[in-house]
Tab-separated table of C-alpha atoms and ligand atoms in Angstrom:
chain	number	residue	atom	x	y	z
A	72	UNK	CA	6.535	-25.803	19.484
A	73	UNK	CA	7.410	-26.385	15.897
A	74	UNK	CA	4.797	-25.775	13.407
A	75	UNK	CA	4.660	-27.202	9.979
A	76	UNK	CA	1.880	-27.920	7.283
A	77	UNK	CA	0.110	-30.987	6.294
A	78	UNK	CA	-0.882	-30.326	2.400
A	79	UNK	CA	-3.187	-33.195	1.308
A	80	UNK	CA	-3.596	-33.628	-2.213
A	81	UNK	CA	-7.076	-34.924	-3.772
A	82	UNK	CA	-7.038	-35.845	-7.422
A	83	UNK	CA	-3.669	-36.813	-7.701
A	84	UNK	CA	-4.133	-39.580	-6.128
A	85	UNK	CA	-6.230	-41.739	-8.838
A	86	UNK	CA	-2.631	-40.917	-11.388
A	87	UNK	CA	-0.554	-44.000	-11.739
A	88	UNK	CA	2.923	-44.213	-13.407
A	89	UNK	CA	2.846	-40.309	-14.017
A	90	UNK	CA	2.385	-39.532	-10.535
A	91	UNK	CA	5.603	-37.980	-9.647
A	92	UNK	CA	4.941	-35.642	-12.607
A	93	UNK	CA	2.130	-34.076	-11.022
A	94	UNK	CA	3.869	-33.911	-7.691
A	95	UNK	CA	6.576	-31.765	-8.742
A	96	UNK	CA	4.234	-29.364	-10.535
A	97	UNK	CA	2.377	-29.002	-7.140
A	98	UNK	CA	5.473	-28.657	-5.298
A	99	UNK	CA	6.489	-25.747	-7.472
A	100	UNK	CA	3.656	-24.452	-7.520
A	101	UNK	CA	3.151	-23.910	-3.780
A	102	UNK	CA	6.613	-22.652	-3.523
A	103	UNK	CA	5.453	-19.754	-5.974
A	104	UNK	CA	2.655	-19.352	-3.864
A	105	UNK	CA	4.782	-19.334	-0.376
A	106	UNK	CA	7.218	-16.862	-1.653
A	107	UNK	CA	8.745	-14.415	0.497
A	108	UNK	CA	7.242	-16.846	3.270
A	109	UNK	CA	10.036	-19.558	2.518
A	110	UNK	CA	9.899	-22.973	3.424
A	111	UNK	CA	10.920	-25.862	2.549
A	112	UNK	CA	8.666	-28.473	0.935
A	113	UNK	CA	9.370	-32.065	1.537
A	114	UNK	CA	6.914	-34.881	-0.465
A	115	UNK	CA	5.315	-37.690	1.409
A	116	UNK	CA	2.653	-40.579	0.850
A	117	UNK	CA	-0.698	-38.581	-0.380
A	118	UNK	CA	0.539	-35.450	1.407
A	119	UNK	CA	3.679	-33.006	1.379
A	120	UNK	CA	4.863	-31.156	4.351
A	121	UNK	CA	5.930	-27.779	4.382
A	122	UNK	CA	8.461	-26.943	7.441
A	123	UNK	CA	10.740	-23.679	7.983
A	124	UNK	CA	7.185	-20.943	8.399
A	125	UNK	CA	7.267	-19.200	11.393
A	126	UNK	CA	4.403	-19.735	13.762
A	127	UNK	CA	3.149	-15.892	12.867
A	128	UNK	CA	3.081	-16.620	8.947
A	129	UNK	CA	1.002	-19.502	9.303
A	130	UNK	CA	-2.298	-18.077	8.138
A	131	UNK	CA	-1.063	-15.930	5.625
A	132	UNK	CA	0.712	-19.149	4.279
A	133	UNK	CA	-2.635	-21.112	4.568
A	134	UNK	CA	-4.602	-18.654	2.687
A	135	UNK	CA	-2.008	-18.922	-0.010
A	136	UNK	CA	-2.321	-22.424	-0.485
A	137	UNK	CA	-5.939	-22.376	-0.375
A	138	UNK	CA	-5.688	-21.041	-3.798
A	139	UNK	CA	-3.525	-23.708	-5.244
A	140	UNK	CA	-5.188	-26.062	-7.651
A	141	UNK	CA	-4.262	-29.881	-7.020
A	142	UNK	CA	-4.365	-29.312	-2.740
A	143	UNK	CA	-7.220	-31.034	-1.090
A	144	UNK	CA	-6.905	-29.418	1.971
A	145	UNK	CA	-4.310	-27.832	4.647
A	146	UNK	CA	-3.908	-28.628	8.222
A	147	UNK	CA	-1.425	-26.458	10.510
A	148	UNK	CA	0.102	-28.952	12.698
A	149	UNK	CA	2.625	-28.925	15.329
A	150	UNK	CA	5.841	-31.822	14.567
A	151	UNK	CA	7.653	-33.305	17.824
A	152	UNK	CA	9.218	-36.023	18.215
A	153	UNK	CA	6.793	-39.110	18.705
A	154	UNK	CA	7.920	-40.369	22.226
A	155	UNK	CA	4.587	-40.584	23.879
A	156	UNK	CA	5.201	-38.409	26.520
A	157	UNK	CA	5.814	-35.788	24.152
A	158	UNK	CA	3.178	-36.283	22.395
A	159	UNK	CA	0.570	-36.172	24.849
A	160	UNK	CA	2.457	-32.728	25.749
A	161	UNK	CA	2.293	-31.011	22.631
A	162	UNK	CA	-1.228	-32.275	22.276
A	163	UNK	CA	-2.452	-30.714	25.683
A	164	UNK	CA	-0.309	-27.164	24.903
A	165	UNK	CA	-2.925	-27.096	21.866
A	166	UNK	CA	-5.845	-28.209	23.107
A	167	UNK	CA	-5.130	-25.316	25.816
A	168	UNK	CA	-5.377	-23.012	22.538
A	169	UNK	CA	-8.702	-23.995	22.019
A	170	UNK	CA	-10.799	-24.542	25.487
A	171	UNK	CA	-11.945	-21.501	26.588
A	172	UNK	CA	-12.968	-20.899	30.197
A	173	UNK	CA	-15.997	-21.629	32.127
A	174	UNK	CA	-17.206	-23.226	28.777
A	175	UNK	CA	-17.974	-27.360	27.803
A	176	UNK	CA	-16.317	-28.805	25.154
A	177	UNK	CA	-16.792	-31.981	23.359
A	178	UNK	CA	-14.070	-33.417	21.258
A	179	UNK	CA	-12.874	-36.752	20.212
A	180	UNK	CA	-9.273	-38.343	19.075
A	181	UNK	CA	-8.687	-38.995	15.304
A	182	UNK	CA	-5.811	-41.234	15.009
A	183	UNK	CA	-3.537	-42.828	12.742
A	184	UNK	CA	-0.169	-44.566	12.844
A	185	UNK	CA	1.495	-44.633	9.669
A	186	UNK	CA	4.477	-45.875	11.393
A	187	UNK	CA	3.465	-49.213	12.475
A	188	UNK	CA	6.496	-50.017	14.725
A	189	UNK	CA	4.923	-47.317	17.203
A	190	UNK	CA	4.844	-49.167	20.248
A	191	UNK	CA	0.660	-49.005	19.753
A	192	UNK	CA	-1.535	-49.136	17.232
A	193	UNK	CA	-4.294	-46.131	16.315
A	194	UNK	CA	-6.772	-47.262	18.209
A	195	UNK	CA	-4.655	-47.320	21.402
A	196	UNK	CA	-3.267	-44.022	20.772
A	197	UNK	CA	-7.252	-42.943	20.649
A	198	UNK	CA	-7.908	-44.274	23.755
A	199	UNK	CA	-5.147	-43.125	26.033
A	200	UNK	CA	-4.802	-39.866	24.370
A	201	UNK	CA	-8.597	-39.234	24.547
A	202	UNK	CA	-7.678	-40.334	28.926
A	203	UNK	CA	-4.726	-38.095	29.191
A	204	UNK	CA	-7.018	-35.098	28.068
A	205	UNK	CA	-10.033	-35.716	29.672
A	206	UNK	CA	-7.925	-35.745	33.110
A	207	UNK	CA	-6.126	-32.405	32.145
A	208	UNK	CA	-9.358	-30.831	30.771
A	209	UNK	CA	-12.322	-31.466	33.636
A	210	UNK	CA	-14.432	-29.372	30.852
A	211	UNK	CA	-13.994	-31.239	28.298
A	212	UNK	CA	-16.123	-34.009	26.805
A	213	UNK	CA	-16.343	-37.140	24.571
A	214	UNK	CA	-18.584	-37.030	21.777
A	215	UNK	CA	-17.747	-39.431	18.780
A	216	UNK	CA	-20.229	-38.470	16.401
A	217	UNK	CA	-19.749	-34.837	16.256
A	218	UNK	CA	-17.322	-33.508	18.187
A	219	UNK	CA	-16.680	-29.709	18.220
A	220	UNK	CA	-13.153	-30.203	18.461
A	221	UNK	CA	-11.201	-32.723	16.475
A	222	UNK	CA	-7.631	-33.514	17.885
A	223	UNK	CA	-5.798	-35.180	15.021
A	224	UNK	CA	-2.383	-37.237	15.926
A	225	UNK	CA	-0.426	-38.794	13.056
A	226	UNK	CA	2.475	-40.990	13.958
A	227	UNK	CA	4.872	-40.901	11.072
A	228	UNK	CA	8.441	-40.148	11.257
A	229	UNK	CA	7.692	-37.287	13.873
A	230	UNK	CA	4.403	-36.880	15.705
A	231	UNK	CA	2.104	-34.193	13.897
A	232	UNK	CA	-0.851	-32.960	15.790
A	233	UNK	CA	-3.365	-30.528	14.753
A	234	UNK	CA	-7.214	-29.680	15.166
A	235	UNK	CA	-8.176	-27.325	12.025
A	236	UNK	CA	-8.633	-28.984	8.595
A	237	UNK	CA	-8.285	-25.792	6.077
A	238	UNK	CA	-10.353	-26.842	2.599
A	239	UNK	CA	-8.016	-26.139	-0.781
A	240	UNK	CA	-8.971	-25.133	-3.854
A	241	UNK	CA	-9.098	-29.298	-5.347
A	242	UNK	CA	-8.594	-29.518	-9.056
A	243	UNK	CA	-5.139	-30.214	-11.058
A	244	UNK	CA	-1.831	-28.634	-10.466
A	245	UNK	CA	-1.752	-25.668	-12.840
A	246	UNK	CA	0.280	-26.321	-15.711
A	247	UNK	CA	0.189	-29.895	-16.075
A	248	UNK	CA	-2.763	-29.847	-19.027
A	249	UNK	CA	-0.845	-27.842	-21.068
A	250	UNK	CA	-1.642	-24.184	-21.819
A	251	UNK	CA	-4.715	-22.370	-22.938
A	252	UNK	CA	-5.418	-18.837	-24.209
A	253	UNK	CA	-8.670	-16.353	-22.040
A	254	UNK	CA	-10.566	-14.766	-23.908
A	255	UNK	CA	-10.878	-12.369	-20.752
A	256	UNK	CA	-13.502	-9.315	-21.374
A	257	UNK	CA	-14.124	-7.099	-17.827
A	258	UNK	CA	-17.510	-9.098	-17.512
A	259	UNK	CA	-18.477	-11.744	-14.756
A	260	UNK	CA	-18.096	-14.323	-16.563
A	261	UNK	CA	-14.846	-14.927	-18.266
A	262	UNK	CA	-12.612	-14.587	-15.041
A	263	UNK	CA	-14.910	-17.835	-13.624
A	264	UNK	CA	-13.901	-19.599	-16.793
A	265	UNK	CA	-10.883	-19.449	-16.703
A	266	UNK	CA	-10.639	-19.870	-13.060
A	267	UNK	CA	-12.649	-23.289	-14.149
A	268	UNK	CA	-10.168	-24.305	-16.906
A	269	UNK	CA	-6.757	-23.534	-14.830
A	270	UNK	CA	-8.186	-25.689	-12.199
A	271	UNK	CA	-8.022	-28.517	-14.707
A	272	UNK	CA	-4.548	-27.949	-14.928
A	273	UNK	CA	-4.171	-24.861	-17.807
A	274	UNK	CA	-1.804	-22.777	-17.551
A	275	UNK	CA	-3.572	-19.514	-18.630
A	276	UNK	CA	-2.815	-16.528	-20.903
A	277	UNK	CA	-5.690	-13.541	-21.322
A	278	UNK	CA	-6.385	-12.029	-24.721
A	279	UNK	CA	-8.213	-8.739	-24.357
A	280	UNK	CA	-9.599	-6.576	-26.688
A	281	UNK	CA	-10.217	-2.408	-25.729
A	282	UNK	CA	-11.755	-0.078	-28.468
A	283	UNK	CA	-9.832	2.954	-26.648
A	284	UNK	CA	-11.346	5.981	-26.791
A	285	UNK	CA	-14.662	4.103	-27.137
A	286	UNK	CA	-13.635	2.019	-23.864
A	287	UNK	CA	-11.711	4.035	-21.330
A	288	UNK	CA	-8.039	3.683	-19.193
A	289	UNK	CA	-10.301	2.809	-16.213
A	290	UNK	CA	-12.155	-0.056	-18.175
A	291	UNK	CA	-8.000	-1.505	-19.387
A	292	UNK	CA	-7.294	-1.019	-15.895
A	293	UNK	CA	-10.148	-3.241	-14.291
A	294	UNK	CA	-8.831	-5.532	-16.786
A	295	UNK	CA	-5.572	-5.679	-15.246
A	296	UNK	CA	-7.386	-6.263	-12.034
A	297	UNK	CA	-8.911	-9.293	-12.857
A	298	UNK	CA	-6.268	-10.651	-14.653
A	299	UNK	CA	-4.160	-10.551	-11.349
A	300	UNK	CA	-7.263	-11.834	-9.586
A	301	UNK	CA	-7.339	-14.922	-11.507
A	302	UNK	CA	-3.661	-15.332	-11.052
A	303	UNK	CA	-4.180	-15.573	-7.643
A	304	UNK	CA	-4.662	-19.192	-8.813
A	305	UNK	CA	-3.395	-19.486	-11.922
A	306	UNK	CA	-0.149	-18.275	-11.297
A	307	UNK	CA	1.733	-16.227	-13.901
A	308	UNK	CA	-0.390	-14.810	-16.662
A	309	UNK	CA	0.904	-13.465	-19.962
A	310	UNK	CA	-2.227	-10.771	-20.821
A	311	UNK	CA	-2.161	-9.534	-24.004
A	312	UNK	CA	-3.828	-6.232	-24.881
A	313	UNK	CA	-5.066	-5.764	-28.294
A	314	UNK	CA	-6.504	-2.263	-30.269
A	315	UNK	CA	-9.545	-3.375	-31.552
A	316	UNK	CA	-11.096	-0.153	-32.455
A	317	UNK	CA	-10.123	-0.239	-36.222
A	318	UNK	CA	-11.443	-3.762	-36.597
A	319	UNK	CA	-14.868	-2.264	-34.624
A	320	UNK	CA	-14.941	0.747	-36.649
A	321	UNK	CA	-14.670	-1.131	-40.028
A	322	UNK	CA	-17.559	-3.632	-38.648
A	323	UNK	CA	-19.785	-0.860	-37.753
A	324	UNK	CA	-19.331	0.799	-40.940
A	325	UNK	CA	-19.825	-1.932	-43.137
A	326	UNK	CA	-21.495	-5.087	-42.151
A	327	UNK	CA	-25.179	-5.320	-41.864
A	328	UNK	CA	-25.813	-3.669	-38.267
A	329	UNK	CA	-27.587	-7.176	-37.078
A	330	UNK	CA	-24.006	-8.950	-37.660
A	331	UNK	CA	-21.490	-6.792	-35.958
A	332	UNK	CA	-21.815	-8.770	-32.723
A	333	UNK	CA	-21.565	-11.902	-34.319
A	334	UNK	CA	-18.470	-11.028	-36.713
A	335	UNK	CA	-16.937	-9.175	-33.673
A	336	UNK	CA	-16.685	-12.589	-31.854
A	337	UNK	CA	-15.628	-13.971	-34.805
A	338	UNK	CA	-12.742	-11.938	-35.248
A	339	UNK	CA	-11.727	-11.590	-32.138
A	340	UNK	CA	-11.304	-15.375	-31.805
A	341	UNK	CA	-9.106	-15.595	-34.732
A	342	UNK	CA	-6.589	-12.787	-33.346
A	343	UNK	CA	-6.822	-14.786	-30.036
A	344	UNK	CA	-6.432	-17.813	-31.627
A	345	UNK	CA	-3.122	-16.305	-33.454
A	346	UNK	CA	-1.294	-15.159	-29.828
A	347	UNK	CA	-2.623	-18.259	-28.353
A	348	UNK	CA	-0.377	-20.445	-31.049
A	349	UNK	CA	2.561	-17.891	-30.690
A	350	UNK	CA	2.494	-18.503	-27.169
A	351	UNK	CA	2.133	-22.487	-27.187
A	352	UNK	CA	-1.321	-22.343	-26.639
A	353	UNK	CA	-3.667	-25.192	-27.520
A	354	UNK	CA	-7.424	-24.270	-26.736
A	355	UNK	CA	-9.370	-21.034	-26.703
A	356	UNK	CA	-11.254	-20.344	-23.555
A	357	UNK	CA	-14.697	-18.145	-23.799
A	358	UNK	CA	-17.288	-17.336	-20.716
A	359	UNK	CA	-20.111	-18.160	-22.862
A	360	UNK	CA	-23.044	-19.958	-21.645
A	361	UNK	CA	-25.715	-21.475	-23.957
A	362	UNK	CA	-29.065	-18.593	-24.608
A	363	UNK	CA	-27.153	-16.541	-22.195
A	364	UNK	CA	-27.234	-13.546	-24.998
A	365	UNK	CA	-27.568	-13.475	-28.918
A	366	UNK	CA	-24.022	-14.406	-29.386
A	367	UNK	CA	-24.743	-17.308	-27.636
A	368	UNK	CA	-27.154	-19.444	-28.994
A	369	UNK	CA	-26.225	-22.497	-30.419
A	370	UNK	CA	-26.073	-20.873	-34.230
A	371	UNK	CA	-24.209	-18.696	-32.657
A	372	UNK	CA	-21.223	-20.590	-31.306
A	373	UNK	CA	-21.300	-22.903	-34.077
A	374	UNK	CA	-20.552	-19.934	-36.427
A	375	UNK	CA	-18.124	-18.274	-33.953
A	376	UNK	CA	-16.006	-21.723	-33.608
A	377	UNK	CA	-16.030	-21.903	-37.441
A	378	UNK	CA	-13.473	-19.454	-37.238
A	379	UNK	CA	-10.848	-20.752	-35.699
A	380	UNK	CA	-9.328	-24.260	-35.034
A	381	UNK	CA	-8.733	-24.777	-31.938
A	382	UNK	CA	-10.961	-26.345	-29.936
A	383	UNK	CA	-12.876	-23.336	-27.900
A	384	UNK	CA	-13.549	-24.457	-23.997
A	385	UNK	CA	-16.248	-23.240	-22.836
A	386	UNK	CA	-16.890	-23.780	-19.096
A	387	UNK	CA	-19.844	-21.679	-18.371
A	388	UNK	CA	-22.106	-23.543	-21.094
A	389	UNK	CA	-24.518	-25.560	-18.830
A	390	UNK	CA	-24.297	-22.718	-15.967
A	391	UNK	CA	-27.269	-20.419	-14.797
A	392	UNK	CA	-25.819	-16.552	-14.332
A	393	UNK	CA	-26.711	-16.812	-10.671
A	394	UNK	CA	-24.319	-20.103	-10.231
A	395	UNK	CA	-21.903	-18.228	-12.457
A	396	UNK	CA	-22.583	-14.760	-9.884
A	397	UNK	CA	-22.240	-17.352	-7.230
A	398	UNK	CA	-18.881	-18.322	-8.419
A	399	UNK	CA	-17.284	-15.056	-9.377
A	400	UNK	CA	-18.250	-13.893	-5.585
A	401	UNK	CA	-16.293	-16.902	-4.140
A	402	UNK	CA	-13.455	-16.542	-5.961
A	403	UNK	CA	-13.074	-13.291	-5.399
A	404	UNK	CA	-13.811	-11.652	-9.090
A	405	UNK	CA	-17.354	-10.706	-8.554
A	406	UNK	CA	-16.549	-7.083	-7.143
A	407	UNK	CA	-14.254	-5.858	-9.471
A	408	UNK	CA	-16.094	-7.486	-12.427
A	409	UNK	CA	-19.186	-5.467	-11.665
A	410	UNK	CA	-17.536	-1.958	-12.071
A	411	UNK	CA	-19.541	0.127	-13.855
A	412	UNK	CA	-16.822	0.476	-16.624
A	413	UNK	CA	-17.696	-0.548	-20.252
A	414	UNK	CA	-16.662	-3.193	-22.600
A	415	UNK	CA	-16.118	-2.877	-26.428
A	416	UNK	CA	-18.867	-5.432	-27.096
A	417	UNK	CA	-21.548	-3.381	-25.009
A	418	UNK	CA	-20.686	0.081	-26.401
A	419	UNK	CA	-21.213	-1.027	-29.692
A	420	UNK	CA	-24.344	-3.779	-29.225
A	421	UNK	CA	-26.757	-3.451	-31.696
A	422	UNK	CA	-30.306	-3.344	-31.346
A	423	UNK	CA	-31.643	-6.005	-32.946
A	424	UNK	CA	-28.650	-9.089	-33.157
A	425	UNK	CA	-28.957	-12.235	-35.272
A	426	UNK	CA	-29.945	-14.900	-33.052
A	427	UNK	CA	-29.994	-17.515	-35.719
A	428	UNK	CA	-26.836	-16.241	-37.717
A	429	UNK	CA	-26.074	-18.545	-41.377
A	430	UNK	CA	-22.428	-19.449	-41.620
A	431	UNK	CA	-22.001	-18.175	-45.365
A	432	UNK	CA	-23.707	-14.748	-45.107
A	433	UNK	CA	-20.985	-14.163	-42.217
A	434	UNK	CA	-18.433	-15.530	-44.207
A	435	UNK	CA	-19.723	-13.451	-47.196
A	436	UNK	CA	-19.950	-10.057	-44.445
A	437	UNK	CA	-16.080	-11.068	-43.841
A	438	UNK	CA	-14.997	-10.991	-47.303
A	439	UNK	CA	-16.197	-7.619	-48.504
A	440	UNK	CA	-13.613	-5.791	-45.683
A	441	UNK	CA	-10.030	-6.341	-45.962
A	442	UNK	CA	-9.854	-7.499	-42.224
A	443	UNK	CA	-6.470	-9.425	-42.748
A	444	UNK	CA	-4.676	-6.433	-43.189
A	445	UNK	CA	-6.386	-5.145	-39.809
A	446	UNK	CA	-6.148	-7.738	-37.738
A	447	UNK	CA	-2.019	-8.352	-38.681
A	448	UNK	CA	-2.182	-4.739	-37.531
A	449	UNK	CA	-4.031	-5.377	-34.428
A	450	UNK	CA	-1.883	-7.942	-33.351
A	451	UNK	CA	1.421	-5.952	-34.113
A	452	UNK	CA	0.455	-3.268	-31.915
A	453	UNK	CA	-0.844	-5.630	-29.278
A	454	UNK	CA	0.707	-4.488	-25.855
A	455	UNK	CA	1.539	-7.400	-23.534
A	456	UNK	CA	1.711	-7.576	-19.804
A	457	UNK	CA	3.091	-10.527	-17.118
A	458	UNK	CA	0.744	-10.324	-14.321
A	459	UNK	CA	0.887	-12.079	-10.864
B	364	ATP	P1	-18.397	-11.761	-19.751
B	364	ATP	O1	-19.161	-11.605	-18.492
B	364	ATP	O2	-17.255	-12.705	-19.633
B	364	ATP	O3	-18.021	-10.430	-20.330
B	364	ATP	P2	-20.709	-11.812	-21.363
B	364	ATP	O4	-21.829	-12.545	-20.795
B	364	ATP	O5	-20.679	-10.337	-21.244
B	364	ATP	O6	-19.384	-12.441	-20.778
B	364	ATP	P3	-20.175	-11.554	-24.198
B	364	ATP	O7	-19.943	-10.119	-24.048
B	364	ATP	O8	-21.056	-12.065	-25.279
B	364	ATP	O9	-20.687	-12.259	-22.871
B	364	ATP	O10	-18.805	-12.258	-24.368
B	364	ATP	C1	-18.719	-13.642	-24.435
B	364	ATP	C2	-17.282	-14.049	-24.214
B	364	ATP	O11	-16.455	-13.447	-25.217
B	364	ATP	C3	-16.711	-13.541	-22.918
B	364	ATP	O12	-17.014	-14.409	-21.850
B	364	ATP	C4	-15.252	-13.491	-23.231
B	364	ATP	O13	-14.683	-14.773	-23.133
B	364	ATP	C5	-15.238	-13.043	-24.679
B	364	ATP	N1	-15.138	-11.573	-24.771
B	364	ATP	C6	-16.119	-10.658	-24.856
B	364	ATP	N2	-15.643	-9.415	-24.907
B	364	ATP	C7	-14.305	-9.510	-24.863
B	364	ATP	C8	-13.214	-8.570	-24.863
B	364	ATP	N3	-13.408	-7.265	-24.920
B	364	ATP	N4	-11.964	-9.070	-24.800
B	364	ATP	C9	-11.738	-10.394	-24.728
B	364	ATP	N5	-12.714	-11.311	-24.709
B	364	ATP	C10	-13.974	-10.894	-24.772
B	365	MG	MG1	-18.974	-9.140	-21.731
């Protein structure tokens, strides 16, 4: 039997004129996912077919392209040629796969002909197919409302047969909005952002600021960790490690202790939004979510986006933490998030934060330091790393 896979792609779909755009960012992109596990990707109506992975890297290449943004869903399928004999072959060699012994089964046919000079129509092949395995399967049964096993045909240049529909990951091929820069902390919440904002289409690079010794190898490390995480789906990410401890330091010792949050953010989203622009990024990408903490009440983010330019994406705003928890654990970033490891904004938190912060006393906090000096210094010693 030859196996290939059916890759169905959801949002593309609605794109007009700019179509075959998107569909050659997707097929790069799951040839970066398939790596080592070859293939060869060939584009079809709604759907591209991947032929050329052996029968025992199937799964592995399924979970791959689970994680691609832009796939609707995945279905391993086996291609023969469409005489009907053959077809009602291959179709009982898998539906042997999946009857087990001494058990009943229900199932039903899901047909469809996209090559309409097939001698019959979708219907038809239902029908007889639905016959042929009902006499080769005594334990098998109809049910057409909801069958336990669903035995797909599609009748298109070959026959492709299959009965397990694998859900993607939706969303936009990677890459095709453009880029944006993470603001990635080792919380739980900035790895779902950005997870949210590449499957718009982003291309992602992480910005993260350590206050080393105040923040230890182990906490720079976990970084690393979800950086690759999130590359799982975003692909290649550019993470860019920046000293902040000077900058922390200077806040600490001179700007009223009810500020240093709020001038932390704000500082750290102008150095991000520097590397962002030397790296052709347009937007600045934050896990904040509205009331969530001090920083992040409404004052707050009006006075931390009065920093910088760029527009600031923000995900997260409208979510609870226990959707956001929800998220991180399906993804896959919840575990290493929650690492008992600290983060430069917790060791230096102060006790009682401005929730209500006014613009021009921040602005007037900001002036009194040289921080320009600091920050150009910041950014020169930034350490950069190409993960995933
Ligand atoms: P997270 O779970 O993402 O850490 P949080 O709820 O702890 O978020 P804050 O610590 O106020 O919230 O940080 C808000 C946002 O600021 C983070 O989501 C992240 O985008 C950014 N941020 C915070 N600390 C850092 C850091 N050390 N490096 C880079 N970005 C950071
Ligand atoms: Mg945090």
């Amino acid at each position: 039997m030859e196996w290939v896979l059916l890759v169905r792609y959801g949002e593309i779909h609605l794109k007009g004129l700019n179509r075959p755009y998107f569909e050659r960012a997707l097929v790069d992109n799951i040839r970066r996912a398939l790596g080592s596990l070859g293939g060869k990707i060939t584009r079809g109506t709604g759907r591209m077919i991947v032929t050329g992975i052996g029968e025992s890297d199937l799964s592995a290449a399924c979970d791959r392209l689970s994680r691609v943004f832009g796939i609707h869903s995945i279905s391993p399928a086996v291609a023969a040629d469409k005489a009907w004999d053959n077809v009602v072959r291959h179709a009982a060699e898998l539906m042997n796969k999946l009857v087990v012994d001494g058990q009943e089964h229900s199932f039903k046919v899901f047909a469809r002909r996209s090559d309409k000079t097939y001698f019959i129509n979708s219907e038809g092949i239902g029908r007889e197919l639905g016959h042929e395995m009902l006499e080769r399967f005594p334990s098998l049964h109809v049910d057409l409302h909801k069958p336990e096993i669903k035995l797909c045909v599609e009748i298109r240049d070959r026959a492709y047969i299959y009965c397990t529909e694998i859900p993607g990951s939706k969303g936009m091929p990677t890459g095709t909005a453009g880029r944006a820069a993470l603001l990635l902390s080792g919380g739980i919440d900035s790895p779902v952002a950005g997870y949210m904002m590449a499957k718009r289409g982003l291309s992602l690079i992480a910005v993260h600021f350590y206050s080393y010794p105040y923040t230890s190898e182990r906490a720079r490390d976990k970084v690393v960790e979800l950086t690759r995480l999130v590359s799982c789906y975003a692909g290649e990410i550019r993470l860019f490690l920046v000293p902040f401890t000077d900058i922390q330091m200077t806040i600490y010792e001179k700007c009223p202790p009810k500020e240093t949050t709020i001038l932390m953010r704000r500082l750290m989203m102008k150095i991000a939004e520097r590397i962002a622009a030397s790296e052709g990024a347009m937007a600045l990408i934050t896990g904040e979510s509205l009331g969530q903490v001090a920083s992040q009440t409404l004052e707050s983010l009006v006075v931390t986006d009065n920093a910088v330019s760029m527009p600031v994406f923000r995900p997260l705003i409208g979510f609870d933490k226990e959707d956001i928890t929800a998220m991180a654990r399906n993804i896959g970033t919840f575990e290493t998030s929650i690492l008992p490891y600290e983060d430069c904004c917790t060791v230096f938190v102060p006790k009682h934060p401005v929730t209500k912060p006014v613009l021009s006393d921040l602005i007037a906090s900001e002036a009194s330091t040289d921080f320009s000096g600091m920050m150009d210094k910041a950014i020169a010693d930034t350490e950069l790393m190409v993960i995933g």
